[in-house]
Amino acid sequence: MLFNSYVFLLAFLPVTAIGFFLIGRRSQLFAAAWLAAASLFFYGWWDVRYLPLLLGSITFNYVCAMQLRPGRHVRARLILTAAIGANLALLIYYKYAGFFAASFSELAGGSPILLHIILPIGISFFTFTQIAFLVDTFQGKVQESRFIYYLLFVTYFPHLIAGPVLHHKEMMPQFADRRTYRWSTRSVAVGTTIFFIGLAKKVLIADNIAPYAAPLFDHPGAPSLLLAWSGVLAYTFQLYFDFSGYSDMAIGLSRIFGVRLPLNFDSPYKSENIAQFWRKWHMTLSRFLRDYLYIPLGGNRHGSGRRYANLMTTMVLGGLWHGAGWNFVMWGFLHGVYLSIHQLWVAVAQALRFPVHATAWKWIATLITFMAVCAAWVFFRAPDMPTALTILHGMHGGFGIALPDSIMQRMHALQPLFDRLGVQSYLGGGSAFIEVWGWIVFAAAVSFLCPNTQQIVRHYEPALDFDPVLDRAAGSRGRALAWAPTGFWAVAIGILALASLLALNRPADFLYFQF
Amino acid sequence: MNTSVSDTPSDFGRFLVRFAMVLACGIVATMLLVILIDPYGLYGLLKPARFNTVKPGLTRYQEEIKQVQAERAHPALVILGNSRAEIGLDPKAAALPAEGRHYNLAIAGTGTSTTLRQLAHLQAAGVTPKTIIIGVEFLDFVPAATAPLVAAAAPAPVSVPAPAGFAFWKFDTLFSLASVKDALLTLRIQHDDEAATIDPDGFNPLKEYRGFVRTDGYPKIFAQRAQENARAFHRKSTTRLNPDDLQRLQAILQTAASMRSEIKLVIYPYHAQILALFDDAGLWPLFEDWKRHMVAAVAAARRAHPDARISLFDFSGFGQYNCEHIPEAGEPGTATKWYWEGGHFKKPLGDIVLTRVMSAADAPQAPFGFRLDASTMQADIDRIAAERQACVAANPVTFASARKLTEQASHAE
């Protein structure tokens, strides 16, 4: 069941919410059970065959966690290792067995082995969530351990399929809090607003820009400079509006139930360097990788050489988390290289007293960061390595520069410049060219110039780890767009909701469902 | 500063009520807008002149909308096929019988499965036209070169499923952003002579091409489509036809015959450029083989339904119409009379096609619209060969450029 579907909006959500608050009046525990049952139904809607797998994983991890009592250190460490190993084995079987088999057969020079294993939706998210729970239980950080809340924590439908990656210490207390089970017009109003902003990002921007990205990656041919860049930029914005829209919807839905989720995006394309980008993109995954991989590996505690190695390891594994393929390894590796270069640059800039805080440099740095991220997305999206390299070749002008004939005809004055640059013309594709660049300009304006969702709703605690400093960061445009429960905002969000509902006729999957 | 401190629960309650009211009013208003403007001709509540008379070209649910319109019209004659029939064969043509209504059910980009489904739905709705004109497309029967081989002995079974999501399309044409956009477009195009539109009888007058002709000219339109065709033909198999399509053709003829309709199969009047591209792509032997299959299918249907009136007309070739000169850039008088581009003929040629198709069964054989059966097959092949010689002599550039495009297409792959 998709958040952006009529069945979810008109049936599942109202029934679940009404049931939750009605039951919550009488019993907190039964209301939590109702919400967990609804979440399991939500999951089973896709493929009921994977429900036993999800329930088995939850039960197994809960039982293991209950054995991790403080004071039984050696035994507990063994249990922890075995439990994490079992979780990773499950993930590897479903997500990576096919990749390893195909890679092995390729190396051996034989015909490719196809295992046809279907990836259970959300497995990466619920596995990581539970590994974190095991580790924290082992470290004595877990306070609330009732099974029903644990079941709800893992299955909670707003985050189950594609995150945010939740941490038990921020969720379990909320599920145990009596106030969560009381109807709150404030929470419903704020949650509804956040949800519809997210829905609009998904169905009005991401889904409309998607058709301009797919042709380049599906049939790249020999893409000329502008065609290559338009396809890559279209995907760059599609992915951002799709995933951040999904995250907003998850945060908004959860808020309707009175539960605040952590932020997952914070205008990442505005980042001035790649480290900042990773603090603003898929923030809950970055946090997980930092806390459960980078720091345990040693982080930056053992010298710069080890720090770079840890960075590379974390990013490559982060890439593999997204998918089983060399393209994802390459994507993670590239980001590891970017982060290493950034670390080096920080040291050099400090030594040279480079004016990194100058406005002009910030613009340049933002542009460089954005272009580096775009180049890496090529590996993330391309179906294979040759396609990715072809597209990158096109982005560097390797296949020349070309414009649709109909557009060149209207630019007589620029003909001498075109001749000097060797710009060619091609028949057809004029309207598609205008449409894709129109969408790119629009999406870029929203991404770079507008406040993000949490900045718009900043006065109403939109998310768990919301930083009030964002209020200042939003700037004058942000201050003008500060949501409040007023008539103006009721009309604005009502119109946004209407436009989004009108665009639900072709519900498209969220990109991150495949991870 | 945290302004939320001053907000009370009733502020949030009022917000939610207002939000719900805006949303509810918006939903009702958009539905009313679509119903009153009626961009797809489904409701017909308001029909003031120059308000919504001209309907925008269909970009979605063509099959469902046209089916509803056709079933309402109860036509005495229907035209089926792909875009060539949709924009070339006008149900208003003078050659068609005056009695009864006529409807063009042809849909761009569709093939035998759609035609079969359309016929089955007409039959199910009790609509039995006296005459059914069916455009048959050679390219529909040719699989991609990379398509897996299907054992001819066990072709996929023919099924006639209902249009997918029948109820949902009705909702979607009433409540969706695309419908609102089409409603507003309907208001805008009432006086636009270059807008994409569809006639009430399903014919697509292709008015938007007037704009393309004005801005780009015929040479570029022909060149662009020829490039696309060369690439598409290069990807086709040169050795086999799709057995599923051949079987569906049989089913189409059986269904039409069981409706007691007179069936007229039309092999489209491809421009010489398209046929030259067929030849250069190595498709010509398959093209002739396909015609033999057409002849065999008609014979089989006649055997199964001895009373059926089925005729097959071959308009392909290199005759006076097909060999129309393609204007070159800068050439004076660059308008064409018969073709928009190689793949699509204009209404005037479509009218000639319909005149020939509606001629009496005992009318003499004609080079354009050659009556095809087992006894005339060889004569048709000889006719086309002779026409080709004359066409090559008259328009050598057409053939030379086709060869060049085919070479470019093979290098690009």
PDB file of C-alpha atoms in Angstrom, chain B residues 185-360:
ATOM      1  CA  LEU B 185      -7.425  23.148 -22.856  1.00  0.00           C
ATOM      2  CA  THR B 186     -10.887  22.609 -24.335  1.00  0.00           C
ATOM      3  CA  LEU B 187     -11.779  26.217 -23.603  1.00  0.00           C
ATOM      4  CA  ARG B 188      -8.511  27.426 -25.106  1.00  0.00           C
ATOM      5  CA  ILE B 189      -8.640  25.539 -28.401  1.00  0.00           C
ATOM      6  CA  GLN B 190     -12.082  26.557 -29.578  1.00  0.00           C
ATOM      7  CA  HIS B 191     -10.544  29.060 -31.988  1.00  0.00           C
ATOM      8  CA  ASP B 192      -7.151  27.466 -32.499  1.00  0.00           C
ATOM      9  CA  ASP B 193      -6.631  26.053 -36.003  1.00  0.00           C
ATOM     10  CA  GLU B 194      -3.392  24.353 -35.051  1.00  0.00           C
ATOM     11  CA  ALA B 195      -4.454  22.554 -31.888  1.00  0.00           C
ATOM     12  CA  ALA B 196      -4.502  18.775 -31.568  1.00  0.00           C
ATOM     13  CA  THR B 197      -8.183  17.810 -31.645  1.00  0.00           C
ATOM     14  CA  ILE B 198     -10.477  14.879 -32.202  1.00  0.00           C
ATOM     15  CA  ASP B 199     -13.729  15.003 -34.155  1.00  0.00           C
ATOM     16  CA  PRO B 200     -16.958  13.708 -32.601  1.00  0.00           C
ATOM     17  CA  ASP B 201     -16.779  10.768 -35.021  1.00  0.00           C
ATOM     18  CA  GLY B 202     -13.344   9.733 -33.738  1.00  0.00           C
ATOM     19  CA  PHE B 203     -11.379  11.135 -36.679  1.00  0.00           C
ATOM     20  CA  ASN B 204      -8.135  12.916 -35.861  1.00  0.00           C
ATOM     21  CA  PRO B 205      -7.719  15.830 -38.285  1.00  0.00           C
ATOM     22  CA  LEU B 206      -4.077  16.258 -37.203  1.00  0.00           C
ATOM     23  CA  LYS B 207      -4.440  20.025 -37.139  1.00  0.00           C
ATOM     24  CA  GLU B 208      -1.301  20.346 -35.044  1.00  0.00           C
ATOM     25  CA  TYR B 209       0.714  19.332 -38.095  1.00  0.00           C
ATOM     26  CA  ARG B 210      -0.274  22.597 -39.729  1.00  0.00           C
ATOM     27  CA  GLY B 211       1.812  24.314 -37.087  1.00  0.00           C
ATOM     28  CA  PHE B 212       4.718  21.917 -37.592  1.00  0.00           C
ATOM     29  CA  VAL B 213       4.543  22.489 -41.337  1.00  0.00           C
ATOM     30  CA  ARG B 214       4.527  26.243 -40.808  1.00  0.00           C
ATOM     31  CA  THR B 215       7.502  26.271 -38.436  1.00  0.00           C
ATOM     32  CA  ASP B 216       9.594  23.314 -39.635  1.00  0.00           C
ATOM     33  CA  GLY B 217       8.340  22.539 -43.137  1.00  0.00           C
ATOM     34  CA  TYR B 218       7.705  19.187 -44.800  1.00  0.00           C
ATOM     35  CA  PRO B 219      11.376  18.397 -45.529  1.00  0.00           C
ATOM     36  CA  LYS B 220      12.220  18.263 -41.838  1.00  0.00           C
ATOM     37  CA  ILE B 221       9.040  16.428 -40.864  1.00  0.00           C
ATOM     38  CA  PHE B 222       9.721  13.751 -43.483  1.00  0.00           C
ATOM     39  CA  ALA B 223      13.387  13.575 -42.488  1.00  0.00           C
ATOM     40  CA  GLN B 224      12.705  13.269 -38.767  1.00  0.00           C
ATOM     41  CA  ARG B 225      10.127  10.517 -39.136  1.00  0.00           C
ATOM     42  CA  ALA B 226      12.328   8.694 -41.645  1.00  0.00           C
ATOM     43  CA  GLN B 227      15.189   8.732 -39.132  1.00  0.00           C
ATOM     44  CA  GLU B 228      12.922   7.305 -36.430  1.00  0.00           C
ATOM     45  CA  ASN B 229      11.510   4.693 -38.815  1.00  0.00           C
ATOM     46  CA  ALA B 230      14.965   3.615 -39.999  1.00  0.00           C
ATOM     47  CA  ARG B 231      16.026   3.015 -36.402  1.00  0.00           C
ATOM     48  CA  ALA B 232      12.802   1.156 -35.580  1.00  0.00           C
ATOM     49  CA  PHE B 233      12.947  -1.046 -38.704  1.00  0.00           C
ATOM     50  CA  HIS B 234      16.562  -1.899 -38.010  1.00  0.00           C
ATOM     51  CA  ARG B 235      15.504  -3.488 -34.724  1.00  0.00           C
ATOM     52  CA  LYS B 236      12.881  -5.703 -36.382  1.00  0.00           C
ATOM     53  CA  SER B 237      13.265  -9.351 -37.267  1.00  0.00           C
ATOM     54  CA  THR B 238      13.704  -9.921 -40.978  1.00  0.00           C
ATOM     55  CA  THR B 239      12.833 -13.583 -40.905  1.00  0.00           C
ATOM     56  CA  ARG B 240       9.689 -14.198 -38.880  1.00  0.00           C
ATOM     57  CA  LEU B 241       6.202 -12.952 -38.178  1.00  0.00           C
ATOM     58  CA  ASN B 242       4.572 -13.062 -34.797  1.00  0.00           C
ATOM     59  CA  PRO B 243       2.279 -16.109 -34.668  1.00  0.00           C
ATOM     60  CA  ASP B 244       0.157 -14.475 -31.959  1.00  0.00           C
ATOM     61  CA  ASP B 245      -0.671 -11.565 -34.245  1.00  0.00           C
ATOM     62  CA  LEU B 246      -1.488 -13.911 -37.109  1.00  0.00           C
ATOM     63  CA  GLN B 247      -3.796 -15.835 -34.835  1.00  0.00           C
ATOM     64  CA  ARG B 248      -5.401 -12.637 -33.592  1.00  0.00           C
ATOM     65  CA  LEU B 249      -6.026 -11.583 -37.189  1.00  0.00           C
ATOM     66  CA  GLN B 250      -7.945 -14.820 -37.675  1.00  0.00           C
ATOM     67  CA  ALA B 251      -9.939 -14.051 -34.532  1.00  0.00           C
ATOM     68  CA  ILE B 252     -10.663 -10.512 -35.759  1.00  0.00           C
ATOM     69  CA  LEU B 253     -12.042 -11.853 -39.023  1.00  0.00           C
ATOM     70  CA  GLN B 254     -14.065 -14.539 -37.234  1.00  0.00           C
ATOM     71  CA  THR B 255     -15.532 -11.988 -34.825  1.00  0.00           C
ATOM     72  CA  ALA B 256     -16.376  -9.482 -37.548  1.00  0.00           C
ATOM     73  CA  ALA B 257     -17.861 -12.219 -39.705  1.00  0.00           C
ATOM     74  CA  SER B 258     -19.991 -13.467 -36.823  1.00  0.00           C
ATOM     75  CA  MET B 259     -21.392  -9.928 -36.548  1.00  0.00           C
ATOM     76  CA  ARG B 260     -22.531 -10.317 -40.175  1.00  0.00           C
ATOM     77  CA  SER B 261     -20.655  -7.174 -41.114  1.00  0.00           C
ATOM     78  CA  GLU B 262     -18.994  -6.613 -44.439  1.00  0.00           C
ATOM     79  CA  ILE B 263     -15.261  -6.622 -43.748  1.00  0.00           C
ATOM     80  CA  LYS B 264     -12.793  -4.571 -45.725  1.00  0.00           C
ATOM     81  CA  LEU B 265      -9.151  -5.097 -44.905  1.00  0.00           C
ATOM     82  CA  VAL B 266      -6.848  -2.307 -45.957  1.00  0.00           C
ATOM     83  CA  ILE B 267      -3.089  -2.625 -46.401  1.00  0.00           C
ATOM     84  CA  TYR B 268      -2.091   0.980 -45.866  1.00  0.00           C
ATOM     85  CA  PRO B 269      -0.806   3.232 -48.664  1.00  0.00           C
ATOM     86  CA  TYR B 270       2.723   3.576 -47.283  1.00  0.00           C
ATOM     87  CA  HIS B 271       4.777   6.245 -48.946  1.00  0.00           C
ATOM     88  CA  ALA B 272       7.579   5.005 -51.194  1.00  0.00           C
ATOM     89  CA  GLN B 273      10.068   6.197 -48.598  1.00  0.00           C
ATOM     90  CA  ILE B 274       8.701   3.724 -46.042  1.00  0.00           C
ATOM     91  CA  LEU B 275       8.767   0.876 -48.532  1.00  0.00           C
ATOM     92  CA  ALA B 276      12.334   1.773 -49.491  1.00  0.00           C
ATOM     93  CA  LEU B 277      13.232   1.658 -45.811  1.00  0.00           C
ATOM     94  CA  PHE B 278      11.532  -1.775 -45.536  1.00  0.00           C
ATOM     95  CA  ASP B 279      13.635  -2.951 -48.433  1.00  0.00           C
ATOM     96  CA  ASP B 280      16.903  -1.547 -47.112  1.00  0.00           C
ATOM     97  CA  ALA B 281      16.248  -3.009 -43.660  1.00  0.00           C
ATOM     98  CA  GLY B 282      15.821  -6.435 -45.254  1.00  0.00           C
ATOM     99  CA  LEU B 283      12.099  -6.555 -44.509  1.00  0.00           C
ATOM    100  CA  TRP B 284      10.816  -6.806 -48.077  1.00  0.00           C
ATOM    101  CA  PRO B 285      10.632 -10.630 -48.363  1.00  0.00           C
ATOM    102  CA  LEU B 286       8.795 -10.685 -45.023  1.00  0.00           C
ATOM    103  CA  PHE B 287       6.431  -7.965 -46.284  1.00  0.00           C
ATOM    104  CA  GLU B 288       5.433 -10.131 -49.233  1.00  0.00           C
ATOM    105  CA  ASP B 289       5.184 -13.170 -47.000  1.00  0.00           C
ATOM    106  CA  TRP B 290       2.908 -11.221 -44.662  1.00  0.00           C
ATOM    107  CA  LYS B 291       0.591 -10.382 -47.555  1.00  0.00           C
ATOM    108  CA  ARG B 292       0.355 -14.099 -48.318  1.00  0.00           C
ATOM    109  CA  HIS B 293      -0.658 -14.653 -44.710  1.00  0.00           C
ATOM    110  CA  MET B 294      -3.312 -11.952 -45.081  1.00  0.00           C
ATOM    111  CA  VAL B 295      -4.668 -13.694 -48.146  1.00  0.00           C
ATOM    112  CA  ALA B 296      -4.642 -17.044 -46.363  1.00  0.00           C
ATOM    113  CA  ALA B 297      -6.406 -15.578 -43.328  1.00  0.00           C
ATOM    114  CA  VAL B 298      -9.164 -14.121 -45.486  1.00  0.00           C
ATOM    115  CA  ALA B 299      -9.568 -17.446 -47.289  1.00  0.00           C
ATOM    116  CA  ALA B 300      -9.779 -19.286 -43.962  1.00  0.00           C
ATOM    117  CA  ALA B 301     -12.416 -16.864 -42.667  1.00  0.00           C
ATOM    118  CA  ARG B 302     -14.442 -17.289 -45.866  1.00  0.00           C
ATOM    119  CA  ARG B 303     -14.292 -21.035 -45.416  1.00  0.00           C
ATOM    120  CA  ALA B 304     -15.488 -20.757 -41.824  1.00  0.00           C
ATOM    121  CA  HIS B 305     -18.207 -18.240 -42.712  1.00  0.00           C
ATOM    122  CA  PRO B 306     -19.308 -18.900 -46.294  1.00  0.00           C
ATOM    123  CA  ASP B 307     -21.755 -15.987 -46.169  1.00  0.00           C
ATOM    124  CA  ALA B 308     -19.144 -13.524 -44.999  1.00  0.00           C
ATOM    125  CA  ARG B 309     -18.207 -10.664 -47.288  1.00  0.00           C
ATOM    126  CA  ILE B 310     -14.521 -10.064 -46.794  1.00  0.00           C
ATOM    127  CA  SER B 311     -12.212  -8.226 -49.139  1.00  0.00           C
ATOM    128  CA  LEU B 312      -8.551  -7.318 -48.915  1.00  0.00           C
ATOM    129  CA  PHE B 313      -7.158  -4.230 -50.636  1.00  0.00           C
ATOM    130  CA  ASP B 314      -3.481  -3.572 -51.110  1.00  0.00           C
ATOM    131  CA  PHE B 315      -2.713   0.144 -51.272  1.00  0.00           C
ATOM    132  CA  SER B 316       1.013  -0.350 -50.832  1.00  0.00           C
ATOM    133  CA  GLY B 317       3.266   0.181 -53.802  1.00  0.00           C
ATOM    134  CA  PHE B 318       5.106   2.880 -55.672  1.00  0.00           C
ATOM    135  CA  GLY B 319       2.248   4.295 -57.725  1.00  0.00           C
ATOM    136  CA  GLN B 320       1.395   7.900 -58.413  1.00  0.00           C
ATOM    137  CA  TYR B 321       0.236   8.600 -54.867  1.00  0.00           C
ATOM    138  CA  ASN B 322       2.815   6.558 -52.955  1.00  0.00           C
ATOM    139  CA  CYS B 323       5.639   8.053 -54.957  1.00  0.00           C
ATOM    140  CA  GLU B 324       4.728  11.633 -54.161  1.00  0.00           C
ATOM    141  CA  HIS B 325       7.819  13.820 -54.326  1.00  0.00           C
ATOM    142  CA  ILE B 326       9.306  14.662 -50.909  1.00  0.00           C
ATOM    143  CA  PRO B 327      10.166  18.353 -50.908  1.00  0.00           C
ATOM    144  CA  GLU B 328      13.712  19.339 -50.147  1.00  0.00           C
ATOM    145  CA  ALA B 329      14.736  22.235 -47.927  1.00  0.00           C
ATOM    146  CA  GLY B 330      14.447  25.535 -49.742  1.00  0.00           C
ATOM    147  CA  GLU B 331      12.538  24.004 -52.611  1.00  0.00           C
ATOM    148  CA  PRO B 332       9.744  26.282 -53.847  1.00  0.00           C
ATOM    149  CA  GLY B 333       6.227  24.957 -53.382  1.00  0.00           C
ATOM    150  CA  THR B 334       7.204  22.625 -50.613  1.00  0.00           C
ATOM    151  CA  ALA B 335       3.690  21.471 -49.693  1.00  0.00           C
ATOM    152  CA  THR B 336       2.675  17.865 -50.236  1.00  0.00           C
ATOM    153  CA  LYS B 337      -0.772  16.847 -51.335  1.00  0.00           C
ATOM    154  CA  TRP B 338      -1.093  13.283 -50.135  1.00  0.00           C
ATOM    155  CA  TYR B 339       1.249  12.691 -47.207  1.00  0.00           C
ATOM    156  CA  TRP B 340       2.063  14.409 -43.911  1.00  0.00           C
ATOM    157  CA  GLU B 341       5.202  12.304 -43.852  1.00  0.00           C
ATOM    158  CA  GLY B 342       6.196   8.839 -45.023  1.00  0.00           C
ATOM    159  CA  GLY B 343       4.099   6.970 -42.508  1.00  0.00           C
ATOM    160  CA  HIS B 344       0.926   9.001 -42.514  1.00  0.00           C
ATOM    161  CA  PHE B 345      -1.289   9.920 -45.423  1.00  0.00           C
ATOM    162  CA  LYS B 346      -3.605  12.903 -45.517  1.00  0.00           C
ATOM    163  CA  LYS B 347      -7.375  12.925 -45.625  1.00  0.00           C
ATOM    164  CA  PRO B 348      -7.533  13.561 -49.422  1.00  0.00           C
ATOM    165  CA  LEU B 349      -5.650  10.318 -50.030  1.00  0.00           C
ATOM    166  CA  GLY B 350      -7.730   8.642 -47.345  1.00  0.00           C
ATOM    167  CA  ASP B 351     -10.865   9.715 -49.243  1.00  0.00           C
ATOM    168  CA  ILE B 352      -9.474   8.061 -52.389  1.00  0.00           C
ATOM    169  CA  VAL B 353      -8.734   4.935 -50.333  1.00  0.00           C
ATOM    170  CA  LEU B 354     -12.305   4.905 -49.007  1.00  0.00           C
ATOM    171  CA  THR B 355     -13.757   5.450 -52.483  1.00  0.00           C
ATOM    172  CA  ARG B 356     -11.852   2.436 -53.715  1.00  0.00           C
ATOM    173  CA  VAL B 357     -12.730   0.339 -50.678  1.00  0.00           C
ATOM    174  CA  MET B 358     -16.441   1.103 -51.049  1.00  0.00           C
ATOM    175  CA  SER B 359     -16.477   0.308 -54.760  1.00  0.00           C
ATOM    176  CA  ALA B 360     -18.666  -2.542 -55.939  1.00  0.00           C
TER     177      ALA B 360
END
